[in-house]
Coordinates of C-alpha atoms in Angstrom, one line a residue:
M1106 CA -21.5 15.7 -6.9
T1107 CA -19.1 17.2 -4.3
M1108 CA -18.4 14.8 -1.4
R1109 CA -17.6 16.1 2.1
A1110 CA -14.5 14.5 3.5
V1111 CA -13.9 15.2 7.2
I1112 CA -10.4 14.7 8.6
L1113 CA -10.7 14.3 12.4
L1114 CA -7.8 15.8 14.3
F1115 CA -6.8 15.3 18.0
E1116 CA -4.0 15.9 20.4
G1117 CA -0.8 14.2 19.3
F1118 CA -2.0 13.1 15.8
D1119 CA 0.7 12.4 13.2
L1120 CA 0.8 15.4 10.8
I1121 CA 1.5 13.5 7.6
D1122 CA -1.3 11.1 8.4
A1123 CA -3.7 14.0 8.1
G1124 CA -1.8 16.2 5.7
G1125 CA -1.2 13.5 3.1
P1126 CA -4.9 12.7 2.5
Y1127 CA -5.7 16.5 2.7
E1128 CA -3.3 17.2 -0.1
V1129 CA -4.6 14.3 -2.2
L1130 CA -8.2 15.3 -2.0
L1131 CA -7.6 19.0 -2.5
T1132 CA -5.3 18.3 -5.5
A1133 CA -7.9 16.0 -7.1
S1134 CA -10.5 18.7 -6.8
R1135 CA -8.2 21.3 -8.2
L1136 CA -7.5 19.2 -11.3
L1137 CA -11.2 18.9 -11.9
E1138 CA -11.7 22.6 -11.5
R1139 CA -9.0 23.2 -14.0
D1140 CA -11.1 21.2 -16.4
G1141 CA -14.1 23.4 -15.7
L1142 CA -15.8 20.7 -13.5
A1143 CA -17.1 20.8 -10.0
P1144 CA -14.7 19.8 -7.3
A1145 CA -15.0 16.2 -6.2
Y1146 CA -14.3 16.9 -2.5
Q1147 CA -15.0 19.5 0.2
V1148 CA -12.3 18.8 2.8
V1149 CA -13.1 19.8 6.4
L1150 CA -10.6 19.7 9.2
A1151 CA -12.4 19.0 12.5
S1152 CA -11.7 18.3 16.1
V1153 CA -13.8 17.6 19.2
G1154 CA -15.2 21.0 20.3
G1155 CA -13.4 22.7 17.4
D1156 CA -10.4 22.9 19.7
D1157 CA -6.9 23.6 18.3
A1158 CA -5.1 20.3 17.6
V1159 CA -1.4 19.9 18.4
A1160 CA 0.3 17.4 16.2
Y1161 CA 3.2 15.2 17.4
G1162 CA 6.2 17.5 17.5
G1163 CA 4.3 20.6 18.3
M1164 CA 2.7 22.0 15.1
T1165 CA -0.7 23.4 16.0
L1166 CA -3.7 23.5 13.6
T1167 CA -6.3 26.2 14.4
G1168 CA -9.6 27.2 13.0
L1169 CA -11.0 23.7 13.0
A1170 CA -14.6 22.7 12.7
D1171 CA -16.5 21.3 15.7
A1172 CA -16.9 17.6 15.0
S1173 CA -20.1 17.6 17.1
A1174 CA -21.7 20.2 14.9
L1175 CA -21.1 18.4 11.6
E1176 CA -23.8 16.5 9.9
D1177 CA -23.0 13.1 8.4
S1178 CA -20.0 13.2 6.1
D1179 CA -19.4 11.2 2.9
I1180 CA -15.8 10.3 4.0
L1181 CA -14.2 10.3 7.4
V1182 CA -10.4 10.1 7.7
V1183 CA -8.9 9.3 11.1
P1184 CA -5.1 9.8 11.3
G1185 CA -2.8 7.9 13.6
T1186 CA -0.7 8.9 16.6
I1187 CA 2.4 7.9 18.5
D1188 CA 0.6 7.8 21.8
V1189 CA -2.2 5.3 21.0
A1190 CA -3.1 4.7 24.6
C1191 CA -3.8 8.4 25.2
A1192 CA -6.0 8.7 22.1
L1193 CA -7.9 5.5 23.0
A1194 CA -8.6 7.0 26.5
D1195 CA -10.2 10.1 24.9
A1196 CA -14.0 9.5 25.3
G1197 CA -14.9 12.5 23.3
L1198 CA -12.7 11.4 20.4
R1199 CA -14.2 7.9 20.5
E1200 CA -17.7 9.3 20.4
A1201 CA -16.9 11.5 17.5
I1202 CA -15.5 8.6 15.5
E1203 CA -18.5 6.4 16.4
R1204 CA -21.0 9.1 15.3
L1205 CA -19.2 10.4 12.2
G1206 CA -18.0 7.0 11.2
G1207 CA -21.4 5.4 11.7
G1208 CA -23.0 8.0 9.3
A1209 CA -20.2 8.2 6.7
A1210 CA -20.4 6.3 3.4
L1211 CA -16.7 5.5 3.8
T1212 CA -14.4 5.6 6.9
A1213 CA -10.7 5.4 6.6
S1214 CA -7.8 5.3 9.0
V1215 CA -4.1 6.0 8.5
C1216 CA -1.4 4.1 10.4
T1217 CA -2.4 3.6 14.1
G1218 CA -5.7 5.3 13.5
A1219 CA -6.9 1.7 12.9
F1220 CA -6.8 1.2 16.7
L1221 CA -9.2 4.1 17.1
L1222 CA -11.6 2.6 14.5
A1223 CA -11.4 -0.7 16.3
R1224 CA -12.3 0.9 19.6
A1225 CA -15.2 2.6 18.0
G1226 CA -16.5 -0.8 16.8
L1227 CA -15.9 -0.1 13.1
L1228 CA -13.5 -3.0 12.4
A1229 CA -15.5 -5.9 13.9
D1230 CA -15.2 -8.8 11.5
A1231 CA -13.3 -6.7 9.0
P1232 CA -9.8 -7.1 7.7
A1233 CA -7.5 -4.2 8.5
T1234 CA -3.9 -3.1 8.5
T1235 CA -1.7 -0.5 10.3
H1236 CA 2.0 0.5 10.6
W1237 CA 4.1 -2.6 10.3
E1238 CA 5.5 -2.2 13.8
D1239 CA 2.0 -2.4 15.2
L1240 CA 0.5 -5.3 13.3
A1241 CA 0.9 -7.8 16.1
D1242 CA -0.8 -5.4 18.6
L1243 CA -3.7 -4.8 16.2
A1244 CA -4.1 -8.6 15.7
A1245 CA -4.4 -8.9 19.5
C1246 CA -7.4 -6.6 19.5
D1247 CA -10.7 -8.4 19.9
E1248 CA -12.5 -5.6 17.9
V1249 CA -10.6 -6.5 14.7
G1250 CA -11.6 -9.3 12.3
S1251 CA -8.2 -10.0 10.8
V1252 CA -4.9 -8.3 10.1
V1253 CA -3.3 -8.0 6.7
A1254 CA 0.4 -7.4 6.3
G1255 CA 2.5 -6.4 3.3
V1256 CA 0.0 -4.0 1.8
R1257 CA -0.3 -0.2 1.7
W1258 CA -4.1 -0.3 2.4
V1259 CA -7.0 -2.6 3.0
D1260 CA -10.4 -1.9 1.5
A1261 CA -13.1 -3.7 3.5
G1262 CA -16.1 -2.0 1.9
R1263 CA -17.3 0.9 4.1
V1264 CA -14.1 0.8 6.2
L1265 CA -10.6 1.2 4.9
T1266 CA -7.3 1.2 6.7
S1267 CA -3.7 1.9 5.7
G1268 CA -0.2 1.2 6.7
G1269 CA 2.1 3.8 8.3
L1270 CA 2.5 7.4 7.5
T1271 CA 2.9 7.9 3.7
S1272 CA 0.7 4.9 3.1
G1273 CA -2.1 7.3 3.9
I1274 CA -1.3 9.1 0.7
H1275 CA -1.7 5.9 -1.3
L1276 CA -4.9 5.1 0.5
A1277 CA -6.3 8.6 -0.3
L1278 CA -5.5 8.1 -4.0
H1279 CA -7.4 4.8 -3.8
L1280 CA -10.3 6.7 -2.3
V1281 CA -10.2 9.1 -5.3
A1282 CA -10.1 6.1 -7.6
R1283 CA -13.0 4.5 -5.9
T1284 CA -15.2 7.5 -5.5
H1285 CA -14.4 9.2 -8.8
S1286 CA -12.1 7.4 -11.2
V1287 CA -8.7 5.7 -11.5
E1288 CA -7.9 8.2 -14.2
L1289 CA -8.2 11.1 -11.7
A1290 CA -6.3 9.2 -9.1
L1291 CA -3.4 8.7 -11.5
R1292 CA -3.5 12.4 -12.6
T1293 CA -3.5 13.4 -8.9
A1294 CA -0.5 11.1 -8.2
R1295 CA 1.3 12.6 -11.2
Q1296 CA 0.6 16.2 -9.9
L1297 CA 2.0 15.2 -6.5
D1298 CA 5.0 13.6 -8.2
L1299 CA 4.2 10.3 -6.6
D1300 CA 4.6 6.8 -8.0
W1301 CA 1.2 5.3 -7.2
S1302 CA -0.4 2.0 -8.2
P1303 CA -4.0 0.8 -7.8
D1304 CA -2.5 -2.4 -6.4
P1305 CA -2.3 -2.0 -2.6
A1306 CA 0.6 -4.5 -2.5
R1307 CA 2.8 -2.3 -4.7

């Protein structure tokens, strides 16, 4: 079965936070198609209103799906941002995360995207992580159960969070391992020329 994975973009998102998981999921599907099998993931890039999304530094992504028009997804990925306060103040973004995250089988954040999941009420009573520079601020959030340091990702069941930037690639490989197989995750890591371990502390 092909799973729909929605990566939700917004003004000022970190490009590698979205691009890393995007490449992992597409590569995993491509390897399966090479084997004559159905792709594991349909990856959808979306934004509020389908608006263009300008990443930190100015790169603009266009042709995005309208998040409000999407039905429930299997996986929701929320990237991080340098300007967390601005993203937290975006009511439309928060509503999109609440709706899509509430209906997704799995919701994952990369880096400071954990703050957006917390604001959407998805981290209540759950362990979480984020970029090492922001762990103390995340721990101060009332909406977070507990904060875990020294790991690339935290799997709390329906909600997963990762450390900064490239840790999102490691988290995405864990998603492949969890939703398909460790074998496919390892093949995908090899294809990406990445040293990956199923152990989040490595």
